[in-house]
Amino acid sequence: MENKEIFDETFDVNRSESYILTVQVSMEGISFCINDIVRGMYISLISSPFSSPLSESNDWANTVSQYISQFDILSLKYKKVLLCFESTLYTIVPTELFKPERAKELFELVHPLPNLHEIRFNHLAESKSTVIFAIPSSLTARWLTQQPQTHFYGYPSAQITYSSIVKTALDEPMVFTQFNKQFLINVITKNNQLQCCNSIPYHNTNDTAYHLINTCKLAGAEPSKSEISILGSVEDVNNLVLLLSQYFSNVLDSPNHDYHNYAYSIAKYKNSHWNLFNLLLCE
């Protein structure tokens, strides 16, 4: 994670109640951006790595307090505040079958609940699905003292919503793969209907290609008839595209489907912070 602090010249602390604050927390640091809903534009982007990576078992309260003190804009009053925690600790169920009182039970069918974590969930209207996820309790407790109206989202939420609204060819499988440093999340849809969502550890391009091909086949999607979109930032992306092109019908690096506007100084980061910027699609 790079240290950056960018504000468009139109940013005005006195207009914060017409802004939306979006926050993404990971083991390596925190990043957040501000969307001016009047202009429909992202006007600020900040990312700040921790002095040393944290773990899920850490007490996050002190770290959150430190960043709230460091960045005054985290204490402003906003129209909305959205927050996601970068993690593979999630599962997805159809909303029509979901019962809140069974959220923990459903989560533990897939993952053991780590100590000092709590279960949360969010509904995704476009895909008619519900993401159940775990997040450190000390993180949410401290954050809510500052921004009590925050909406929390499971990490794959933006990607699932995006895959549900982007235009696709009729009856052709679409693969949307989002990369970050430690893992990737793979979403497969057909006619904008969610078929599969899974997470895969990221090691190298050869392993990645193998897992993506295998996941498609397990989901009943033939790679040679499927288009794949690469989201987020990945090292050696040119070689990955070249390798995947041997197996998929089409490979899109940084696809042009974009539902946001960005200030000029921020636009060049829209791919490296793809999940952060697109979390707003879930609202």
PDB file of C-alpha atoms in Angstrom:
ATOM      1  CA  MET A   1       0.000   0.000   0.000  1.00  0.00           C
ATOM      2  CA  GLU A   2       1.352   3.393  -1.009  1.00  0.00           C
ATOM      3  CA  ASN A   3       1.098   6.436   1.211  1.00  0.00           C
ATOM      4  CA  LYS A   4      -0.992   9.060  -0.590  1.00  0.00           C
ATOM      5  CA  GLU A   5      -3.212  11.989   0.324  1.00  0.00           C
ATOM      6  CA  ILE A   6      -5.074  13.629  -2.563  1.00  0.00           C
ATOM      7  CA  PHE A   7      -7.749  16.317  -2.413  1.00  0.00           C
ATOM      8  CA  ASP A   8      -9.429  17.947  -5.376  1.00  0.00           C
ATOM      9  CA  GLU A   9      -9.515  21.732  -5.181  1.00  0.00           C
ATOM     10  CA  THR A  10     -13.317  21.598  -4.831  1.00  0.00           C
ATOM     11  CA  PHE A  11     -13.169  19.708  -1.517  1.00  0.00           C
ATOM     12  CA  ASP A  12     -14.822  21.748   1.242  1.00  0.00           C
ATOM     13  CA  VAL A  13     -14.992  20.545   4.863  1.00  0.00           C
ATOM     14  CA  ASN A  14     -18.083  22.697   5.347  1.00  0.00           C
ATOM     15  CA  ARG A  15     -19.981  20.640   2.746  1.00  0.00           C
ATOM     16  CA  SER A  16     -19.235  17.218   4.215  1.00  0.00           C
ATOM     17  CA  GLU A  17     -22.927  16.450   4.743  1.00  0.00           C
ATOM     18  CA  SER A  18     -23.287  16.287   0.961  1.00  0.00           C
ATOM     19  CA  TYR A  19     -20.391  13.811   0.722  1.00  0.00           C
ATOM     20  CA  ILE A  20     -20.152  10.028   1.083  1.00  0.00           C
ATOM     21  CA  LEU A  21     -17.140   8.618   2.925  1.00  0.00           C
ATOM     22  CA  THR A  22     -16.010   5.128   1.895  1.00  0.00           C
ATOM     23  CA  VAL A  23     -13.410   3.285   3.977  1.00  0.00           C
ATOM     24  CA  GLN A  24     -11.487   0.065   3.381  1.00  0.00           C
ATOM     25  CA  VAL A  25      -9.419  -1.496   6.157  1.00  0.00           C
ATOM     26  CA  SER A  26      -6.867  -4.250   5.571  1.00  0.00           C
ATOM     27  CA  MET A  27      -4.080  -5.913   7.540  1.00  0.00           C
ATOM     28  CA  GLU A  28      -1.633  -3.518   5.890  1.00  0.00           C
ATOM     29  CA  GLY A  29      -3.375  -0.193   6.288  1.00  0.00           C
ATOM     30  CA  ILE A  30      -6.424   1.946   5.741  1.00  0.00           C
ATOM     31  CA  SER A  31      -7.666   3.741   2.650  1.00  0.00           C
ATOM     32  CA  PHE A  32     -10.657   5.991   2.180  1.00  0.00           C
ATOM     33  CA  CYS A  33     -12.220   8.220  -0.431  1.00  0.00           C
ATOM     34  CA  ILE A  34     -14.879  10.907  -0.577  1.00  0.00           C
ATOM     35  CA  ASN A  35     -17.620  11.198  -3.171  1.00  0.00           C
ATOM     36  CA  ASP A  36     -19.360  14.521  -3.768  1.00  0.00           C
ATOM     37  CA  ILE A  37     -22.918  13.363  -4.460  1.00  0.00           C
ATOM     38  CA  VAL A  38     -23.954  16.762  -5.871  1.00  0.00           C
ATOM     39  CA  ARG A  39     -21.319  16.567  -8.600  1.00  0.00           C
ATOM     40  CA  GLY A  40     -21.313  12.764  -8.717  1.00  0.00           C
ATOM     41  CA  MET A  41     -17.522  12.712  -8.445  1.00  0.00           C
ATOM     42  CA  TYR A  42     -14.758  11.320  -6.250  1.00  0.00           C
ATOM     43  CA  ILE A  43     -12.850  14.301  -4.914  1.00  0.00           C
ATOM     44  CA  SER A  44     -10.493  12.790  -2.341  1.00  0.00           C
ATOM     45  CA  LEU A  45      -8.372   9.665  -1.911  1.00  0.00           C
ATOM     46  CA  ILE A  46      -6.173   8.818   1.060  1.00  0.00           C
ATOM     47  CA  SER A  47      -4.258   5.622   1.756  1.00  0.00           C
ATOM     48  CA  SER A  48      -1.978   5.098   4.711  1.00  0.00           C
ATOM     49  CA  PRO A  49      -0.088   1.882   5.536  1.00  0.00           C
ATOM     50  CA  PHE A  50       0.323   0.732   9.116  1.00  0.00           C
ATOM     51  CA  SER A  51       3.834   0.938  10.546  1.00  0.00           C
ATOM     52  CA  SER A  52       3.748  -2.875  10.591  1.00  0.00           C
ATOM     53  CA  PRO A  53       1.024  -5.249   9.338  1.00  0.00           C
ATOM     54  CA  LEU A  54      -1.652  -6.245  11.832  1.00  0.00           C
ATOM     55  CA  SER A  55      -3.343  -9.607  12.235  1.00  0.00           C
ATOM     56  CA  GLU A  56      -7.001 -10.455  12.688  1.00  0.00           C
ATOM     57  CA  SER A  57      -6.358 -11.188  16.369  1.00  0.00           C
ATOM     58  CA  ASN A  58      -4.898  -7.727  17.101  1.00  0.00           C
ATOM     59  CA  ASP A  59      -6.758  -5.176  19.172  1.00  0.00           C
ATOM     60  CA  TRP A  60      -7.754  -2.735  16.443  1.00  0.00           C
ATOM     61  CA  ALA A  61      -9.143  -0.033  18.730  1.00  0.00           C
ATOM     62  CA  ASN A  62      -5.843   1.798  19.241  1.00  0.00           C
ATOM     63  CA  THR A  63      -5.054   1.715  15.528  1.00  0.00           C
ATOM     64  CA  VAL A  64      -8.465   3.110  14.612  1.00  0.00           C
ATOM     65  CA  SER A  65      -8.098   5.828  17.264  1.00  0.00           C
ATOM     66  CA  GLN A  66      -4.706   6.764  15.863  1.00  0.00           C
ATOM     67  CA  TYR A  67      -6.070   7.246  12.356  1.00  0.00           C
ATOM     68  CA  ILE A  68      -9.108   9.191  13.530  1.00  0.00           C
ATOM     69  CA  SER A  69      -6.725  11.549  15.336  1.00  0.00           C
ATOM     70  CA  GLN A  70      -4.386  11.752  12.346  1.00  0.00           C
ATOM     71  CA  PHE A  71      -7.061  12.497   9.738  1.00  0.00           C
ATOM     72  CA  ASP A  72      -9.579  15.110  10.835  1.00  0.00           C
ATOM     73  CA  ILE A  73     -11.861  14.348   7.902  1.00  0.00           C
ATOM     74  CA  LEU A  74     -12.732  10.981   9.491  1.00  0.00           C
ATOM     75  CA  SER A  75     -14.540  12.921  12.218  1.00  0.00           C
ATOM     76  CA  LEU A  76     -16.718  15.019   9.903  1.00  0.00           C
ATOM     77  CA  LYS A  77     -20.433  14.391   9.508  1.00  0.00           C
ATOM     78  CA  TYR A  78     -21.253  12.759   6.166  1.00  0.00           C
ATOM     79  CA  LYS A  79     -24.357  11.955   4.161  1.00  0.00           C
ATOM     80  CA  LYS A  80     -23.335   8.294   4.345  1.00  0.00           C
ATOM     81  CA  VAL A  81     -20.372   6.290   5.605  1.00  0.00           C
ATOM     82  CA  LEU A  82     -19.491   2.879   4.131  1.00  0.00           C
ATOM     83  CA  LEU A  83     -16.802   0.540   5.471  1.00  0.00           C
ATOM     84  CA  CYS A  84     -15.461  -2.844   4.403  1.00  0.00           C
ATOM     85  CA  PHE A  85     -12.773  -5.074   5.884  1.00  0.00           C
ATOM     86  CA  GLU A  86     -10.444  -6.783   3.410  1.00  0.00           C
ATOM     87  CA  SER A  87     -10.828 -10.463   4.238  1.00  0.00           C
ATOM     88  CA  THR A  88     -11.789 -13.873   2.859  1.00  0.00           C
ATOM     89  CA  LEU A  89     -13.967 -14.549   5.916  1.00  0.00           C
ATOM     90  CA  TYR A  90     -17.348 -14.435   4.201  1.00  0.00           C
ATOM     91  CA  THR A  91     -20.065 -16.610   2.731  1.00  0.00           C
ATOM     92  CA  ILE A  92     -22.991 -15.803   0.442  1.00  0.00           C
ATOM     93  CA  VAL A  93     -26.593 -17.008   0.569  1.00  0.00           C
ATOM     94  CA  PRO A  94     -29.751 -16.139  -1.415  1.00  0.00           C
ATOM     95  CA  THR A  95     -31.530 -13.322   0.394  1.00  0.00           C
ATOM     96  CA  GLU A  96     -34.899 -15.067   0.144  1.00  0.00           C
ATOM     97  CA  LEU A  97     -33.524 -17.967   2.204  1.00  0.00           C
ATOM     98  CA  PHE A  98     -31.597 -15.853   4.707  1.00  0.00           C
ATOM     99  CA  LYS A  99     -32.670 -15.541   8.335  1.00  0.00           C
ATOM    100  CA  PRO A 100     -30.702 -13.088  10.518  1.00  0.00           C
ATOM    101  CA  GLU A 101     -30.851 -15.340  13.570  1.00  0.00           C
ATOM    102  CA  ARG A 102     -29.040 -18.047  11.595  1.00  0.00           C
ATOM    103  CA  ALA A 103     -26.250 -15.811  10.257  1.00  0.00           C
ATOM    104  CA  LYS A 104     -23.583 -17.208  12.589  1.00  0.00           C
ATOM    105  CA  GLU A 105     -24.654 -20.788  11.895  1.00  0.00           C
ATOM    106  CA  LEU A 106     -24.481 -20.241   8.130  1.00  0.00           C
ATOM    107  CA  PHE A 107     -21.092 -18.546   8.386  1.00  0.00           C
ATOM    108  CA  GLU A 108     -19.649 -21.414  10.420  1.00  0.00           C
ATOM    109  CA  LEU A 109     -20.639 -23.914   7.745  1.00  0.00           C
ATOM    110  CA  VAL A 110     -17.755 -22.387   5.767  1.00  0.00           C
ATOM    111  CA  HIS A 111     -15.391 -20.772   8.298  1.00  0.00           C
ATOM    112  CA  PRO A 112     -14.718 -21.066  12.020  1.00  0.00           C
ATOM    113  CA  LEU A 113     -15.452 -17.709  13.638  1.00  0.00           C
ATOM    114  CA  PRO A 114     -12.117 -16.267  14.857  1.00  0.00           C
ATOM    115  CA  ASN A 115     -11.791 -15.062  18.423  1.00  0.00           C
ATOM    116  CA  LEU A 116     -12.679 -11.411  19.007  1.00  0.00           C
ATOM    117  CA  HIS A 117     -14.681 -11.250  15.769  1.00  0.00           C
ATOM    118  CA  GLU A 118     -18.345 -10.551  15.232  1.00  0.00           C
ATOM    119  CA  ILE A 119     -20.750 -11.596  12.502  1.00  0.00           C
ATOM    120  CA  ARG A 120     -22.327  -8.980  10.267  1.00  0.00           C
ATOM    121  CA  PHE A 121     -24.240  -9.201   7.014  1.00  0.00           C
ATOM    122  CA  ASN A 122     -25.401  -6.998   4.168  1.00  0.00           C
ATOM    123  CA  HIS A 123     -28.001  -7.485   1.448  1.00  0.00           C
ATOM    124  CA  LEU A 124     -27.238  -6.904  -2.236  1.00  0.00           C
ATOM    125  CA  ALA A 125     -30.427  -6.003  -4.092  1.00  0.00           C
ATOM    126  CA  GLU A 126     -29.088  -6.404  -7.629  1.00  0.00           C
ATOM    127  CA  SER A 127     -27.930  -9.997  -7.097  1.00  0.00           C
ATOM    128  CA  LYS A 128     -30.651 -10.879  -4.555  1.00  0.00           C
ATOM    129  CA  SER A 129     -27.923 -12.219  -2.296  1.00  0.00           C
ATOM    130  CA  THR A 130     -26.718 -11.653   1.252  1.00  0.00           C
ATOM    131  CA  VAL A 131     -23.063 -11.526   2.263  1.00  0.00           C
ATOM    132  CA  ILE A 132     -22.355 -12.845   5.769  1.00  0.00           C
ATOM    133  CA  PHE A 133     -18.920 -11.868   7.040  1.00  0.00           C
ATOM    134  CA  ALA A 134     -16.673 -11.674  10.091  1.00  0.00           C
ATOM    135  CA  ILE A 135     -14.929  -8.501  11.208  1.00  0.00           C
ATOM    136  CA  PRO A 136     -12.814  -7.689  14.307  1.00  0.00           C
ATOM    137  CA  SER A 137     -15.107  -6.480  17.085  1.00  0.00           C
ATOM    138  CA  SER A 138     -12.571  -3.951  18.359  1.00  0.00           C
ATOM    139  CA  LEU A 139     -12.487  -2.334  14.905  1.00  0.00           C
ATOM    140  CA  THR A 140     -16.251  -1.874  14.613  1.00  0.00           C
ATOM    141  CA  ALA A 141     -16.721  -0.829  18.247  1.00  0.00           C
ATOM    142  CA  ARG A 142     -14.149   1.978  18.079  1.00  0.00           C
ATOM    143  CA  TRP A 143     -15.196   3.102  14.609  1.00  0.00           C
ATOM    144  CA  LEU A 144     -18.874   3.330  15.572  1.00  0.00           C
ATOM    145  CA  THR A 145     -18.086   5.710  18.419  1.00  0.00           C
ATOM    146  CA  GLN A 146     -16.946   8.166  15.739  1.00  0.00           C
ATOM    147  CA  GLN A 147     -19.290   7.306  12.853  1.00  0.00           C
ATOM    148  CA  PRO A 148     -22.341   5.596  14.410  1.00  0.00           C
ATOM    149  CA  GLN A 149     -24.374   5.476  11.169  1.00  0.00           C
ATOM    150  CA  THR A 150     -21.778   3.461   9.238  1.00  0.00           C
ATOM    151  CA  HIS A 151     -22.951   0.777   6.803  1.00  0.00           C
ATOM    152  CA  PHE A 152     -20.646  -2.262   6.920  1.00  0.00           C
ATOM    153  CA  TYR A 153     -20.110  -4.450   3.852  1.00  0.00           C
ATOM    154  CA  GLY A 154     -18.479  -7.818   3.264  1.00  0.00           C
ATOM    155  CA  TYR A 155     -15.420  -7.558   1.058  1.00  0.00           C
ATOM    156  CA  PRO A 156     -16.854  -9.171  -2.129  1.00  0.00           C
ATOM    157  CA  SER A 157     -19.985  -6.980  -2.077  1.00  0.00           C
ATOM    158  CA  ALA A 158     -18.827  -4.403  -4.633  1.00  0.00           C
ATOM    159  CA  GLN A 159     -17.599  -7.078  -7.010  1.00  0.00           C
ATOM    160  CA  ILE A 160     -20.842  -9.073  -6.837  1.00  0.00           C
ATOM    161  CA  THR A 161     -22.938  -5.958  -7.411  1.00  0.00           C
ATOM    162  CA  TYR A 162     -20.746  -4.882 -10.319  1.00  0.00           C
ATOM    163  CA  SER A 163     -21.094  -8.312 -11.941  1.00  0.00           C
ATOM    164  CA  SER A 164     -24.877  -8.043 -11.621  1.00  0.00           C
ATOM    165  CA  ILE A 165     -25.244  -4.725 -13.453  1.00  0.00           C
ATOM    166  CA  VAL A 166     -22.567  -4.718 -16.149  1.00  0.00           C
ATOM    167  CA  LYS A 167     -23.851  -5.482 -19.645  1.00  0.00           C
ATOM    168  CA  THR A 168     -23.101  -9.055 -20.702  1.00  0.00           C
ATOM    169  CA  ALA A 169     -23.739 -11.249 -23.718  1.00  0.00           C
ATOM    170  CA  LEU A 170     -26.839 -13.441 -23.507  1.00  0.00           C
ATOM    171  CA  ASP A 171     -26.221 -16.925 -22.071  1.00  0.00           C
ATOM    172  CA  GLU A 172     -22.435 -16.459 -22.006  1.00  0.00           C
ATOM    173  CA  PRO A 173     -20.585 -16.932 -18.688  1.00  0.00           C
ATOM    174  CA  MET A 174     -18.705 -13.921 -17.367  1.00  0.00           C
ATOM    175  CA  VAL A 175     -15.821 -14.125 -14.918  1.00  0.00           C
ATOM    176  CA  PHE A 176     -14.842 -11.164 -12.727  1.00  0.00           C
ATOM    177  CA  THR A 177     -11.569 -11.610 -10.842  1.00  0.00           C
ATOM    178  CA  GLN A 178     -10.403  -9.039  -8.316  1.00  0.00           C
ATOM    179  CA  PHE A 179      -6.804  -9.105  -7.114  1.00  0.00           C
ATOM    180  CA  ASN A 180      -5.110  -7.821  -4.035  1.00  0.00           C
ATOM    181  CA  LYS A 181      -1.742  -8.617  -2.509  1.00  0.00           C
ATOM    182  CA  GLN A 182      -2.655 -11.792  -0.599  1.00  0.00           C
ATOM    183  CA  PHE A 183      -5.616 -13.300  -2.430  1.00  0.00           C
ATOM    184  CA  LEU A 184      -8.063 -12.923  -5.276  1.00  0.00           C
ATOM    185  CA  ILE A 185     -11.839 -13.150  -5.352  1.00  0.00           C
ATOM    186  CA  ASN A 186     -13.468 -14.818  -8.311  1.00  0.00           C
ATOM    187  CA  VAL A 187     -17.092 -14.193  -9.306  1.00  0.00           C
ATOM    188  CA  ILE A 188     -18.843 -16.053 -12.124  1.00  0.00           C
ATOM    189  CA  THR A 189     -22.183 -14.926 -13.546  1.00  0.00           C
ATOM    190  CA  LYS A 190     -24.478 -15.917 -16.380  1.00  0.00           C
ATOM    191  CA  ASN A 191     -27.093 -13.454 -17.600  1.00  0.00           C
ATOM    192  CA  ASN A 192     -26.056 -11.318 -14.602  1.00  0.00           C
ATOM    193  CA  GLN A 193     -27.094 -14.087 -12.204  1.00  0.00           C
ATOM    194  CA  LEU A 194     -24.503 -15.077  -9.613  1.00  0.00           C
ATOM    195  CA  GLN A 195     -23.214 -18.609 -10.193  1.00  0.00           C
ATOM    196  CA  CYS A 196     -20.115 -18.711  -8.011  1.00  0.00           C
ATOM    197  CA  CYS A 197     -18.027 -16.569  -5.671  1.00  0.00           C
ATOM    198  CA  ASN A 198     -14.864 -17.904  -4.068  1.00  0.00           C
ATOM    199  CA  SER A 199     -11.509 -16.675  -2.800  1.00  0.00           C
ATOM    200  CA  ILE A 200      -8.123 -18.074  -3.807  1.00  0.00           C
ATOM    201  CA  PRO A 201      -4.676 -17.381  -2.285  1.00  0.00           C
ATOM    202  CA  TYR A 202      -2.485 -15.459  -4.702  1.00  0.00           C
ATOM    203  CA  HIS A 203       1.000 -16.867  -5.364  1.00  0.00           C
ATOM    204  CA  ASN A 204       1.928 -16.417  -9.022  1.00  0.00           C
ATOM    205  CA  THR A 205       0.389 -16.166 -12.481  1.00  0.00           C
ATOM    206  CA  ASN A 206       0.601 -19.894 -13.268  1.00  0.00           C
ATOM    207  CA  ASP A 207      -1.193 -20.909 -10.064  1.00  0.00           C
ATOM    208  CA  THR A 208      -3.761 -18.181 -10.635  1.00  0.00           C
ATOM    209  CA  ALA A 209      -4.524 -19.338 -14.178  1.00  0.00           C
ATOM    210  CA  TYR A 210      -4.889 -22.949 -13.012  1.00  0.00           C
ATOM    211  CA  HIS A 211      -7.326 -22.038 -10.225  1.00  0.00           C
ATOM    212  CA  LEU A 212      -9.394 -19.733 -12.437  1.00  0.00           C
ATOM    213  CA  ILE A 213      -9.765 -22.384 -15.134  1.00  0.00           C
ATOM    214  CA  ASN A 214     -10.620 -25.075 -12.589  1.00  0.00           C
ATOM    215  CA  THR A 215     -13.165 -22.863 -10.793  1.00  0.00           C
ATOM    216  CA  CYS A 216     -14.928 -22.154 -14.082  1.00  0.00           C
ATOM    217  CA  LYS A 217     -15.187 -25.837 -14.910  1.00  0.00           C
ATOM    218  CA  LEU A 218     -16.498 -26.689 -11.437  1.00  0.00           C
ATOM    219  CA  ALA A 219     -19.149 -23.983 -11.849  1.00  0.00           C
ATOM    220  CA  GLY A 220     -20.184 -25.423 -15.211  1.00  0.00           C
ATOM    221  CA  ALA A 221     -18.691 -22.566 -17.232  1.00  0.00           C
ATOM    222  CA  GLU A 222     -16.446 -23.564 -20.122  1.00  0.00           C
ATOM    223  CA  PRO A 223     -13.439 -21.165 -20.106  1.00  0.00           C
ATOM    224  CA  SER A 224     -13.195 -21.132 -23.911  1.00  0.00           C
ATOM    225  CA  LYS A 225     -16.721 -19.679 -24.000  1.00  0.00           C
ATOM    226  CA  SER A 226     -16.229 -17.280 -21.091  1.00  0.00           C
ATOM    227  CA  GLU A 227     -14.988 -13.706 -20.894  1.00  0.00           C
ATOM    228  CA  ILE A 228     -12.870 -12.733 -17.893  1.00  0.00           C
ATOM    229  CA  SER A 229     -12.366  -9.243 -16.463  1.00  0.00           C
ATOM    230  CA  ILE A 230      -9.347  -8.472 -14.291  1.00  0.00           C
ATOM    231  CA  LEU A 231     -10.172  -6.000 -11.534  1.00  0.00           C
ATOM    232  CA  GLY A 232      -7.825  -4.353  -9.079  1.00  0.00           C
ATOM    233  CA  SER A 233      -4.054  -4.312  -9.285  1.00  0.00           C
ATOM    234  CA  VAL A 234      -1.933  -7.386 -10.031  1.00  0.00           C
ATOM    235  CA  GLU A 235       1.799  -7.760 -10.552  1.00  0.00           C
ATOM    236  CA  ASP A 236       2.941  -9.024 -13.933  1.00  0.00           C
ATOM    237  CA  VAL A 237      -0.492  -8.335 -15.382  1.00  0.00           C
ATOM    238  CA  ASN A 238       0.723  -8.522 -18.989  1.00  0.00           C
ATOM    239  CA  ASN A 239       1.931 -12.096 -18.575  1.00  0.00           C
ATOM    240  CA  LEU A 240      -1.278 -13.015 -16.760  1.00  0.00           C
ATOM    241  CA  VAL A 241      -3.393 -11.628 -19.610  1.00  0.00           C
ATOM    242  CA  LEU A 242      -1.247 -13.467 -22.148  1.00  0.00           C
ATOM    243  CA  LEU A 243      -1.596 -16.746 -20.247  1.00  0.00           C
ATOM    244  CA  LEU A 244      -5.350 -16.451 -19.663  1.00  0.00           C
ATOM    245  CA  SER A 245      -5.896 -15.544 -23.318  1.00  0.00           C
ATOM    246  CA  GLN A 246      -4.914 -19.096 -24.210  1.00  0.00           C
ATOM    247  CA  TYR A 247      -7.913 -20.470 -22.322  1.00  0.00           C
ATOM    248  CA  PHE A 248     -10.638 -17.786 -22.150  1.00  0.00           C
ATOM    249  CA  SER A 249     -12.610 -16.342 -25.051  1.00  0.00           C
ATOM    250  CA  ASN A 250     -11.640 -12.803 -24.073  1.00  0.00           C
ATOM    251  CA  VAL A 251      -9.536 -11.227 -21.320  1.00  0.00           C
ATOM    252  CA  LEU A 252     -10.207  -7.648 -20.230  1.00  0.00           C
ATOM    253  CA  ASP A 253      -7.615  -5.863 -18.121  1.00  0.00           C
ATOM    254  CA  SER A 254      -9.169  -2.856 -16.373  1.00  0.00           C
ATOM    255  CA  PRO A 255     -12.513  -3.080 -18.226  1.00  0.00           C
ATOM    256  CA  ASN A 256     -14.125   0.141 -19.363  1.00  0.00           C
ATOM    257  CA  HIS A 257     -17.426  -0.402 -17.550  1.00  0.00           C
ATOM    258  CA  ASP A 258     -17.241   2.484 -15.090  1.00  0.00           C
ATOM    259  CA  TYR A 259     -20.103   3.940 -13.078  1.00  0.00           C
ATOM    260  CA  HIS A 260     -18.248   6.835 -11.452  1.00  0.00           C
ATOM    261  CA  ASN A 261     -16.559  10.128 -12.220  1.00  0.00           C
ATOM    262  CA  TYR A 262     -13.208  11.059 -10.735  1.00  0.00           C
ATOM    263  CA  ALA A 263     -11.304  14.263 -10.175  1.00  0.00           C
ATOM    264  CA  TYR A 264      -8.350  14.440 -12.553  1.00  0.00           C
ATOM    265  CA  SER A 265      -5.767  13.869  -9.808  1.00  0.00           C
ATOM    266  CA  ILE A 266      -7.581  10.720  -8.609  1.00  0.00           C
ATOM    267  CA  ALA A 267      -8.565   9.037 -11.889  1.00  0.00           C
ATOM    268  CA  LYS A 268      -5.242   7.237 -12.332  1.00  0.00           C
ATOM    269  CA  TYR A 269      -5.828   5.295  -9.101  1.00  0.00           C
ATOM    270  CA  LYS A 270      -9.281   3.964  -9.967  1.00  0.00           C
ATOM    271  CA  ASN A 271      -7.967   0.497 -10.799  1.00  0.00           C
ATOM    272  CA  SER A 272      -5.528   0.059  -7.907  1.00  0.00           C
ATOM    273  CA  HIS A 273      -8.331   1.079  -5.511  1.00  0.00           C
ATOM    274  CA  TRP A 274     -11.093  -0.614  -7.481  1.00  0.00           C
ATOM    275  CA  ASN A 275     -12.949  -2.112  -4.518  1.00  0.00           C
ATOM    276  CA  LEU A 276     -12.849   1.097  -2.490  1.00  0.00           C
ATOM    277  CA  PHE A 277     -14.334   3.201  -5.283  1.00  0.00           C
ATOM    278  CA  ASN A 278     -16.969   0.648  -6.279  1.00  0.00           C
ATOM    279  CA  LEU A 279     -18.329  -0.067  -2.807  1.00  0.00           C
ATOM    280  CA  LEU A 280     -20.761   2.765  -3.479  1.00  0.00           C
ATOM    281  CA  LEU A 281     -22.504   0.528  -6.045  1.00  0.00           C
ATOM    282  CA  CYS A 282     -23.945  -1.465  -3.142  1.00  0.00           C
ATOM    283  CA  GLU A 283     -26.037   1.451  -1.887  1.00  0.00           C
TER     284      GLU A 283
END
